[in-house]
Short mmCIF file of C-alpha atoms in Angstrom, two decimals:
data_model
loop_
_atom_site.label_atom_id
_atom_site.label_comp_id
_atom_site.label_asym_id
_atom_site.label_seq_id
_atom_site.Cartn_x
_atom_site.Cartn_y
_atom_site.Cartn_z
CA UNK A 1 -96.53 -16.32 185.87
CA UNK A 2 -97.55 -15.90 182.47
CA UNK A 3 -95.59 -13.90 179.44
CA UNK A 4 -98.07 -11.11 178.20
CA UNK A 5 -95.42 -9.72 175.50
CA UNK A 6 -92.23 -10.04 174.61
CA UNK A 7 -90.04 -9.31 177.49
CA UNK A 8 -92.94 -9.03 179.75
CA UNK A 9 -94.00 -10.88 182.09
CA UNK A 10 -97.34 -11.11 185.15
CA UNK A 11 -97.44 -12.90 188.12
CA UNK A 12 -101.36 -13.03 189.13
CA UNK A 13 -102.60 -11.56 192.03
CA UNK A 14 -103.11 -14.33 194.78
CA UNK A 15 -103.48 -14.78 198.36
CA UNK A 16 -102.65 -11.63 200.53
CA UNK A 17 -101.02 -10.04 197.31
CA UNK A 18 -103.12 -6.25 196.81
CA UNK A 19 -101.84 -6.09 193.13
CA UNK A 20 -100.24 -8.51 190.53
CA UNK A 21 -96.69 -8.37 189.69
CA UNK A 22 -94.88 -7.19 186.77
CA UNK A 23 -91.80 -8.15 185.37
CA UNK A 24 -89.89 -6.98 182.64
CA UNK A 25 -87.16 -9.23 181.56
CA UNK A 26 -86.18 -11.90 178.67
CA UNK A 27 -86.28 -15.60 179.20
CA UNK A 28 -82.53 -15.44 179.70
CA UNK A 29 -82.55 -12.87 182.89
CA UNK A 30 -85.71 -14.82 184.23
CA UNK A 31 -83.51 -17.79 184.66
CA UNK A 32 -81.19 -15.81 186.99
CA UNK A 33 -83.99 -14.33 188.55
CA UNK A 34 -85.36 -17.74 189.43
CA UNK A 35 -81.92 -18.91 191.29
CA UNK A 36 -82.49 -16.59 194.07
CA UNK A 37 -85.37 -15.08 195.98
CA UNK A 38 -86.15 -12.27 193.56
CA UNK A 39 -89.86 -13.21 192.68
CA UNK A 40 -90.90 -14.54 195.99
CA UNK A 41 -89.69 -10.79 197.28
CA UNK A 42 -91.71 -9.10 194.57
CA UNK A 43 -94.71 -10.98 195.67
CA UNK A 44 -94.26 -9.94 199.02
CA UNK A 45 -93.73 -6.20 197.98
CA UNK A 46 -97.40 -6.67 196.35
CA UNK A 47 -98.88 -7.56 199.72
CA UNK A 48 -98.05 -4.24 201.35
CA UNK A 49 -100.57 -2.19 202.47
CA UNK A 50 -101.57 0.83 200.27
CA UNK A 51 -99.67 -0.64 196.91
CA UNK A 52 -101.32 0.83 193.46
CA UNK A 53 -101.78 -0.92 190.28
CA UNK A 54 -98.52 -3.16 190.33
CA UNK A 55 -95.13 -4.50 192.39
CA UNK A 56 -92.42 -4.31 189.61
CA UNK A 57 -89.58 -6.15 188.52
CA UNK A 58 -86.95 -4.77 186.47
CA UNK A 59 -84.65 -6.41 184.08
CA UNK A 60 -81.27 -6.40 186.47
CA UNK A 61 -83.72 -7.22 189.58
CA UNK A 62 -82.16 -9.72 191.97
CA UNK A 63 -82.66 -10.30 195.58
CA UNK A 64 -82.25 -7.59 197.94
CA UNK A 65 -82.79 -7.02 201.74
CA UNK A 66 -86.65 -7.23 201.77
CA UNK A 67 -87.58 -5.56 198.83
CA UNK A 68 -85.51 -6.92 195.43
CA UNK A 69 -83.27 -4.87 194.16
CA UNK A 70 -84.39 -3.86 191.01
CA UNK A 71 -87.79 -3.29 192.62
CA UNK A 72 -90.33 -0.52 192.34
CA UNK A 73 -93.50 0.47 194.10
CA UNK A 74 -95.99 3.44 193.99
CA UNK A 75 -98.05 3.68 197.29
CA UNK A 76 -101.50 5.60 197.85
CA UNK A 77 -100.70 8.99 200.37
CA UNK A 78 -103.65 8.12 202.78
CA UNK A 79 -103.46 4.14 202.89
CA UNK A 80 -99.66 3.36 201.46
CA UNK A 81 -96.75 2.67 203.78
CA UNK A 82 -92.63 3.73 203.38
CA UNK A 83 -90.17 1.31 204.40
CA UNK A 84 -86.47 1.38 204.42
CA UNK A 85 -86.41 -1.97 203.01
CA UNK A 86 -87.96 -0.33 199.49
CA UNK A 87 -85.28 2.32 199.69
CA UNK A 88 -82.17 0.19 200.43
CA UNK A 89 -78.97 0.54 203.00
CA UNK A 90 -77.14 3.04 200.64
CA UNK A 91 -79.57 5.55 200.53
CA UNK A 92 -79.39 7.37 197.30
CA UNK A 93 -76.81 5.47 195.85
CA UNK A 94 -76.38 7.03 192.49
CA UNK A 95 -74.43 7.73 189.51
CA UNK A 96 -73.14 10.83 187.84
CA UNK A 97 -71.74 10.99 184.20
CA UNK A 98 -69.44 13.61 183.29
CA UNK A 99 -68.48 14.51 179.86
CA UNK A 100 -65.01 15.92 178.96
CA UNK A 101 -63.34 17.40 175.89
CA UNK A 102 -60.43 14.85 176.22
CA UNK A 103 -59.78 12.75 173.18
CA UNK A 104 -58.94 8.53 173.78
CA UNK A 105 -55.83 9.23 172.15
CA UNK A 106 -54.97 11.97 174.57
CA UNK A 107 -56.31 10.29 177.37
CA UNK A 108 -54.40 7.23 176.68
CA UNK A 109 -51.36 8.97 176.80
CA UNK A 110 -51.49 9.58 180.23
CA UNK A 111 -53.89 7.10 181.56
CA UNK A 112 -51.63 6.03 183.86
CA UNK A 113 -50.75 9.05 185.64
CA UNK A 114 -54.27 10.36 185.56
CA UNK A 115 -54.92 6.92 187.52
CA UNK A 116 -52.55 7.24 189.95
CA UNK A 117 -53.53 10.93 190.58
CA UNK A 118 -57.17 10.41 191.22
CA UNK A 119 -56.66 6.80 193.39
CA UNK A 120 -54.42 8.85 195.82
CA UNK A 121 -57.11 11.95 195.50
CA UNK A 122 -60.27 10.02 196.01
CA UNK A 123 -60.14 7.64 198.65
CA UNK A 124 -61.78 4.37 198.55
CA UNK A 125 -62.73 1.28 200.57
CA UNK A 126 -65.06 -0.09 203.43
CA UNK A 127 -64.98 2.44 205.98
CA UNK A 128 -62.06 4.84 204.03
CA UNK A 129 -62.06 8.53 205.37
CA UNK A 130 -61.30 11.14 203.06
CA UNK A 131 -59.47 14.57 203.62
CA UNK A 132 -62.31 16.69 202.92
CA UNK A 133 -62.75 17.96 206.86
CA UNK A 134 -65.90 19.57 207.84
CA UNK A 135 -67.59 20.62 210.97
CA UNK A 136 -70.38 19.75 212.87
CA UNK A 137 -72.61 22.98 211.85
CA UNK A 138 -71.24 22.35 207.97
CA UNK A 139 -72.50 18.82 207.95
CA UNK A 140 -76.02 20.21 209.36
CA UNK A 141 -76.10 22.12 206.73
CA UNK A 142 -74.92 19.87 204.09
CA UNK A 143 -77.69 17.26 205.13
CA UNK A 144 -80.18 19.86 204.60
CA UNK A 145 -79.00 21.64 201.81
CA UNK A 146 -77.20 18.39 199.57
CA UNK A 147 -75.49 19.82 196.88
CA UNK A 148 -76.51 23.51 196.99
CA UNK A 149 -73.99 23.70 199.55
CA UNK A 150 -71.52 22.86 197.56
CA UNK A 151 -72.17 25.59 195.10
CA UNK A 152 -72.42 28.07 197.86
CA UNK A 153 -68.78 27.01 199.35
CA UNK A 154 -67.40 27.36 195.59
CA UNK A 155 -67.29 23.58 194.96
CA UNK A 156 -69.93 23.28 192.22
CA UNK A 157 -70.75 25.42 189.03
CA UNK A 158 -74.46 26.09 188.27
CA UNK A 159 -74.75 23.65 185.61
CA UNK A 160 -73.53 20.82 188.21
CA UNK A 161 -76.53 21.71 190.43
CA UNK A 162 -78.85 22.38 187.29
CA UNK A 163 -77.88 18.76 185.64
CA UNK A 164 -78.35 17.01 189.36
CA UNK A 165 -81.95 14.93 190.01
CA UNK A 166 -83.64 17.43 192.41
CA UNK A 167 -80.77 19.84 191.71
CA UNK A 168 -78.65 18.00 194.13
CA UNK A 169 -81.43 18.92 197.22
CA UNK A 170 -84.11 16.51 198.49
CA UNK A 171 -87.20 18.70 199.55
CA UNK A 172 -87.84 17.57 203.60
CA UNK A 173 -84.59 17.11 205.05
CA UNK A 174 -84.24 18.13 208.56
CA UNK A 175 -81.09 17.21 210.15
CA UNK A 176 -82.58 16.74 213.79
CA UNK A 177 -84.14 12.83 212.51
CA UNK A 178 -80.88 12.17 211.85
CA UNK A 179 -78.90 10.21 215.05
CA UNK A 180 -75.62 11.45 216.35
CA UNK A 181 -74.44 7.90 215.30
CA UNK A 182 -75.24 8.34 211.78
CA UNK A 183 -73.75 11.66 211.54
CA UNK A 184 -70.25 10.40 212.97
CA UNK A 185 -70.17 7.33 210.84
CA UNK A 186 -70.46 10.20 207.94
CA UNK A 187 -68.49 13.15 208.87
CA UNK A 188 -65.22 12.40 207.57
CA UNK A 189 -66.36 10.21 205.01
CA UNK A 190 -67.05 13.19 201.99
CA UNK A 191 -65.08 13.00 198.67
CA UNK A 192 -64.66 9.26 199.10
CA UNK A 193 -65.88 6.28 196.81
CA UNK A 194 -66.79 3.82 199.31
CA UNK A 195 -66.73 0.06 198.84
CA UNK A 196 -69.01 -2.93 197.12
CA UNK A 197 -69.80 -2.42 193.75
CA UNK A 198 -68.72 1.58 193.92
CA UNK A 199 -66.29 2.67 191.52
CA UNK A 200 -65.04 5.81 189.31
CA UNK A 201 -64.45 4.68 185.63
CA UNK A 202 -62.76 6.42 182.55
CA UNK A 203 -64.71 5.30 179.75
CA UNK A 204 -64.89 6.04 175.38
CA UNK A 205 -67.78 6.77 173.48
CA UNK A 206 -67.84 3.56 171.33
CA UNK A 207 -70.98 3.57 169.47
CA UNK A 208 -73.65 6.16 169.11
CA UNK A 209 -77.53 4.74 168.49
CA UNK A 210 -79.09 8.02 168.59
CA UNK A 211 -76.93 10.91 167.20
CA UNK A 212 -79.87 13.50 167.88
CA UNK A 213 -80.36 12.41 171.59
CA UNK A 214 -76.33 12.57 172.16
CA UNK A 215 -76.19 15.92 170.59
CA UNK A 216 -78.43 17.11 173.11
CA UNK A 217 -76.84 15.13 176.08
CA UNK A 218 -73.10 16.60 174.66
CA UNK A 219 -71.85 13.26 174.29
CA UNK A 220 -69.54 12.62 171.08
CA UNK A 221 -67.83 9.42 169.91
CA UNK A 222 -64.17 9.05 170.99
CA UNK A 223 -64.28 11.39 173.87
CA UNK A 224 -63.90 10.31 177.59
CA UNK A 225 -66.67 10.29 179.78
CA UNK A 226 -66.42 9.64 183.51
CA UNK A 227 -68.77 7.81 185.76
CA UNK A 228 -68.63 8.05 189.10
CA UNK A 229 -70.67 5.31 191.04
CA UNK A 230 -71.37 5.98 194.94
CA UNK A 231 -73.91 7.07 197.90
CA UNK A 232 -74.00 8.21 200.98
CA UNK A 233 -71.67 5.69 203.07
CA UNK A 234 -71.79 5.11 206.34
CA UNK A 235 -74.54 7.48 207.39
CA UNK A 236 -77.21 6.50 204.89
CA UNK A 237 -76.29 2.85 206.40
CA UNK A 238 -77.03 4.07 209.74
CA UNK A 239 -80.12 5.90 208.85
CA UNK A 240 -81.54 2.79 207.30
CA UNK A 241 -80.37 0.56 210.13
CA UNK A 242 -82.18 3.10 212.89
CA UNK A 243 -85.11 3.07 211.23
CA UNK A 244 -85.67 -0.34 210.62
CA UNK A 245 -85.30 -0.45 214.57
CA UNK A 246 -87.76 2.60 215.72
CA UNK A 247 -90.41 0.61 212.92
CA UNK A 248 -89.90 -2.85 213.97
CA UNK A 249 -90.33 -1.30 218.06
CA UNK A 250 -93.49 0.53 216.94
CA UNK A 251 -95.23 -1.58 214.34
CA UNK A 252 -93.78 -5.09 213.97
CA UNK A 253 -93.35 -6.62 210.86
CA UNK A 254 -95.22 -8.59 208.32
CA UNK A 255 -95.39 -12.32 208.63
CA UNK A 256 -94.37 -12.80 205.35
CA UNK A 257 -91.29 -10.93 205.58
CA UNK A 258 -89.59 -8.95 208.42
CA UNK A 259 -87.30 -7.32 206.22
CA UNK A 260 -90.39 -5.50 204.66
CA UNK A 261 -90.93 -3.64 208.38
CA UNK A 262 -92.57 -0.16 207.66
CA UNK A 263 -94.71 2.95 209.05
CA UNK A 264 -97.80 4.40 207.49
CA UNK A 265 -96.66 7.31 205.05
CA UNK A 266 -98.37 9.84 207.38
CA UNK A 267 -97.64 8.48 210.33
CA UNK A 268 -94.84 10.85 212.45
CA UNK A 269 -92.19 8.27 212.13
CA UNK A 270 -93.10 7.54 208.48
CA UNK A 271 -92.32 11.05 208.00
CA UNK A 272 -89.23 11.43 210.16
CA UNK A 273 -88.15 8.35 207.78
CA UNK A 274 -88.72 10.21 204.73
CA UNK A 275 -87.03 13.24 206.06
CA UNK A 276 -83.75 11.57 207.42
CA UNK A 277 -83.86 9.72 203.88
CA UNK A 278 -83.68 13.30 202.01
CA UNK A 279 -80.98 13.99 204.40
CA UNK A 280 -78.99 11.09 203.65
CA UNK A 281 -79.90 11.52 200.18
CA UNK A 282 -78.40 14.96 200.32
CA UNK A 283 -75.17 13.88 201.86
CA UNK A 284 -74.89 11.42 198.72
CA UNK A 285 -75.38 14.32 195.95
CA UNK A 286 -72.71 16.39 197.70
CA UNK A 287 -69.95 13.10 197.98
CA UNK A 288 -70.43 13.15 194.44
CA UNK A 289 -70.20 17.06 194.27
CA UNK A 290 -67.23 17.05 195.91
CA UNK A 291 -65.83 13.87 193.84
CA UNK A 292 -66.18 15.97 190.84
CA UNK A 293 -64.54 18.99 192.38
CA UNK A 294 -61.54 16.90 193.17
CA UNK A 295 -61.50 15.38 189.61
CA UNK A 296 -61.72 18.92 188.14
CA UNK A 297 -58.32 19.96 190.13
CA UNK A 298 -56.64 16.25 189.30
CA UNK A 299 -57.32 17.34 185.47
CA UNK A 300 -55.48 20.78 185.99
CA UNK A 301 -52.21 18.74 186.20
CA UNK A 302 -52.77 16.07 183.35
CA UNK A 303 -54.11 18.86 180.59
CA UNK A 304 -53.49 22.22 179.71
CA UNK A 305 -57.00 22.81 178.33
CA UNK A 306 -60.22 20.47 179.36
CA UNK A 307 -63.61 20.68 180.20
CA UNK A 308 -65.11 18.53 182.26
CA UNK A 309 -68.92 18.85 182.69
CA UNK A 310 -72.06 16.79 184.53
CA UNK A 311 -74.23 14.90 182.15
CA UNK A 312 -76.76 14.03 184.63
CA UNK A 313 -76.43 13.06 187.85
CA UNK A 314 -79.22 9.99 188.53
CA UNK A 315 -80.69 8.41 191.76
CA UNK A 316 -80.93 5.13 193.13
CA UNK A 317 -82.14 3.74 196.35
CA UNK A 318 -84.84 6.55 197.19
CA UNK A 319 -88.16 6.89 197.67
CA UNK A 320 -90.05 10.23 195.97
CA UNK A 321 -93.51 11.87 195.77
CA UNK A 322 -94.37 12.02 192.34
CA UNK A 323 -97.50 12.40 189.92
CA UNK A 324 -98.25 9.83 187.69
CA UNK A 325 -101.73 8.69 185.92
CA UNK A 326 -103.66 6.39 188.14
CA UNK A 327 -106.84 4.89 186.65
CA UNK A 328 -107.13 7.48 184.39
CA UNK A 329 -106.41 10.69 186.67
CA UNK A 330 -103.27 12.41 187.61
CA UNK A 331 -102.86 11.45 191.05
CA UNK A 332 -99.65 12.54 193.52
CA UNK A 333 -98.37 9.11 194.88
CA UNK A 334 -94.87 7.85 196.91
CA UNK A 335 -92.65 6.05 194.31
CA UNK A 336 -89.87 3.86 195.62
CA UNK A 337 -86.90 2.46 193.71
CA UNK A 338 -84.74 0.27 194.81
CA UNK A 339 -81.82 -0.35 192.58
CA UNK A 340 -83.73 1.30 190.00
CA UNK A 341 -83.61 4.97 188.27
CA UNK A 342 -86.32 7.27 187.13
CA UNK A 343 -87.19 7.37 183.40
CA UNK A 344 -88.92 10.54 183.07
CA UNK A 345 -90.01 11.02 179.11
CA UNK A 346 -90.07 14.22 177.48
CA UNK A 347 -92.29 17.38 179.13
CA UNK A 348 -91.52 16.37 182.75
CA UNK A 349 -91.05 19.60 184.82
CA UNK A 350 -88.83 17.80 186.96
CA UNK A 351 -86.08 17.57 184.62
CA UNK A 352 -83.70 19.95 183.50
CA UNK A 353 -84.70 22.26 181.04
CA UNK A 354 -81.66 21.74 178.45
CA UNK A 355 -83.29 17.72 178.47
CA UNK A 356 -87.15 18.81 178.94
CA UNK A 357 -87.93 18.20 175.30
CA UNK A 358 -86.23 15.05 174.75
CA UNK A 359 -86.43 13.21 178.44
CA UNK A 360 -83.99 12.53 180.54
CA UNK A 361 -80.43 10.89 180.19
CA UNK A 362 -80.68 7.26 181.92
CA UNK A 363 -76.88 5.98 183.10
CA UNK A 364 -77.14 2.31 182.77
CA UNK A 365 -73.75 1.28 184.43
CA UNK A 366 -71.86 -2.42 183.16
CA UNK A 367 -69.87 -4.43 185.71
CA UNK A 368 -66.38 -4.17 186.35
CA UNK A 369 -64.53 -4.76 182.81
CA UNK A 370 -68.05 -4.71 180.76
CA UNK A 371 -69.20 -2.11 178.87
CA UNK A 372 -71.92 0.87 180.05
CA UNK A 373 -74.85 2.93 178.46
CA UNK A 374 -76.87 5.43 178.00
CA UNK A 375 -80.33 5.49 177.22
CA UNK A 376 -83.07 8.10 177.18
CA UNK A 377 -86.48 8.20 179.29
CA UNK A 378 -89.48 7.78 177.64
CA UNK A 379 -93.45 8.36 178.23
CA UNK A 380 -93.88 4.92 178.09
CA UNK A 381 -91.94 4.12 180.98
CA UNK A 382 -94.70 6.53 182.44
CA UNK A 383 -97.25 4.76 181.61
CA UNK A 384 -95.72 1.14 182.33
CA UNK A 385 -93.36 1.53 185.09
CA UNK A 386 -94.31 4.40 186.69
CA UNK A 387 -91.60 5.87 184.95
CA UNK A 388 -88.67 3.80 186.15
CA UNK A 389 -86.07 1.40 184.58
CA UNK A 390 -83.12 -0.39 185.33
CA UNK A 391 -79.89 0.89 187.13
CA UNK A 392 -77.16 -1.60 185.94
CA UNK A 393 -76.08 -4.95 185.03
CA UNK A 394 -77.47 -6.94 188.75
CA UNK A 395 -75.44 -9.94 190.59
CA UNK A 396 -75.71 -13.27 189.54
CA UNK A 397 -73.39 -14.46 191.58
CA UNK A 398 -73.27 -13.42 195.65
CA UNK A 399 -69.93 -11.82 196.80
CA UNK A 400 -69.31 -15.35 198.68
CA UNK A 401 -69.81 -17.23 195.56
CA UNK A 402 -67.65 -15.17 193.59
CA UNK A 403 -64.49 -15.38 196.16
CA UNK A 404 -65.04 -19.18 196.27
CA UNK A 405 -65.62 -19.58 192.49
CA UNK A 406 -63.41 -17.42 190.55
CA UNK A 407 -59.93 -16.46 190.38
CA UNK A 408 -58.18 -13.04 190.78
CA UNK A 409 -55.66 -13.98 188.26
CA UNK A 410 -58.22 -15.34 185.60
CA UNK A 411 -59.89 -11.71 186.24
CA UNK A 412 -57.09 -9.66 186.13
CA UNK A 413 -55.83 -11.12 182.60
CA UNK A 414 -59.77 -10.62 181.21
CA UNK A 415 -59.08 -6.80 182.36
CA UNK A 416 -55.84 -7.07 180.68
CA UNK A 417 -57.02 -8.75 177.70
CA UNK A 418 -59.70 -5.96 176.82
CA UNK A 419 -56.67 -3.25 177.58
CA UNK A 420 -58.07 -1.68 180.88
CA UNK A 421 -56.21 -0.39 183.78
CA UNK A 422 -57.49 -1.49 187.12
CA UNK A 423 -56.76 0.20 190.69
CA UNK A 424 -57.96 -0.96 194.04
CA UNK A 425 -56.73 -1.32 197.49
CA UNK A 426 -58.22 -4.97 197.88
CA UNK A 427 -57.55 -7.56 195.62
CA UNK A 428 -61.21 -9.09 197.56
CA UNK A 429 -62.67 -6.35 195.58
CA UNK A 430 -61.45 -7.79 192.42
CA UNK A 431 -63.35 -11.38 193.37
CA UNK A 432 -66.57 -9.36 195.10
CA UNK A 433 -66.96 -7.45 191.44
CA UNK A 434 -65.93 -9.61 188.99
CA UNK A 435 -67.64 -9.40 185.56
CA UNK A 436 -69.18 -13.22 185.91
CA UNK A 437 -70.57 -12.05 189.25
CA UNK A 438 -73.20 -9.63 187.26
CA UNK A 439 -75.50 -9.85 184.94
CA UNK A 440 -75.00 -9.28 180.97
CA UNK A 441 -75.60 -5.74 180.76
CA UNK A 442 -75.71 -5.83 177.12
CA UNK A 443 -78.75 -7.87 177.64
CA UNK A 444 -80.58 -5.77 180.11
CA UNK A 445 -80.07 -2.90 177.78
CA UNK A 446 -81.23 -4.64 175.07
CA UNK A 447 -84.56 -5.56 177.05
CA UNK A 448 -85.05 -2.02 178.34
CA UNK A 449 -84.84 -0.78 174.75
CA UNK A 450 -87.22 -3.03 173.20
CA UNK A 451 -89.71 -2.84 176.13
CA UNK A 452 -89.57 1.12 175.99
CA UNK A 453 -88.74 1.90 179.75
CA UNK A 454 -85.51 3.33 178.12
CA UNK A 455 -84.22 3.87 174.83
CA UNK A 456 -80.72 3.19 173.76
CA UNK A 457 -78.42 6.46 173.02
CA UNK A 458 -74.85 5.01 173.29
CA UNK A 459 -72.48 2.29 174.40
CA UNK A 460 -69.38 2.93 176.60
CA UNK A 461 -66.33 0.74 177.01
CA UNK A 462 -64.27 0.88 179.82
CA UNK A 463 -60.68 2.28 180.09
CA UNK A 464 -59.58 2.57 183.32
CA UNK A 465 -61.79 1.65 186.44
CA UNK A 466 -60.75 2.38 190.61
CA UNK A 467 -62.57 0.41 192.54
CA UNK A 468 -63.07 0.68 196.62
#
């Protein structure tokens, strides 16, 4: 590995690697990566057939299943592959940011009341089911239409859909390629948070770095924002499990890492996986939209007058066909982002019209009890990272290590000292998701900004958080 510029490192192509690796990281964050298999995993990604230009590790990168979380790769459509390990088990695990017209002082007066209402209305936890019931036919429609189904049924506003990546509906989704087991795992889990690092958090806008961009995003200092982090629940997990098994049976696995099992993009199995993945992504879009609908109903009980609007809904854990400049020519490729988000700059047709002149909002959540950030996409990111940037803080301690080495009482004191109210159904979640188990989000945001793969817009401070 050699340092090629400030916060940018390169692992030279060697052995079976088809391309070099590019690592965006400060020396502090790089030390964290060296403690697990992150760098070994990104080198293995560089060995995959049809990979183009470079395998990328972002500032929040850490060890994952096969592909590092915080990893990005682009593949040639004729020679390349698609792999569940490059997307992740929680397909379209992602973040939605809502802006409100509520001021911090007004919120604090009703914080406990509102937090309890939301906690009761939006279930969280492992395997937790919700009270939003649908038929098998409706599930099929949701898998195909995504959040647009919610709009048809009166659970969404047009603006919600407009400000969601892919307008809340991945094309190519075919429910017939999703197993019955996956459908049964998901059918009762809509409008629920799930567990792990998923959360619903009330935040204040603490600092604005770019007033012009903040105005475009509708973000004002001292106003309350809400961040929702969740995904495709058991349905997405089962889709990943199903297709890992199918690909193993048909193609085997690479000697360098069994977890990087793949299928050619243009193969029958590769096409079916993409379609099933799109269904799971649509389920996740619908999940967050229904949570948004429920939040609006809860706010009606707490405030006489309010606005609650979608700033943006951004994907993590996804593979997409996109156009990028490769060797000086515009080329359609498959970009796989695992624990990574798009960072498209001004002018991209994929962006909502309201944001097209400035670039897309990037939502960078911190860990429980720490700051979060809003950034904006850049043309430089399109040039150096296939239009990608970090998706959060990234873990430094496994959940097992956190459970063994941390104290619930100490974590609760940290949150109390920072005046952050926490609601969770599981004391274990407090240990699993402790701030100490994650990288420094301020450092991740700083590196992203300095490298140019996402420019700082605003810093957010948590006031209340619900954890699965």
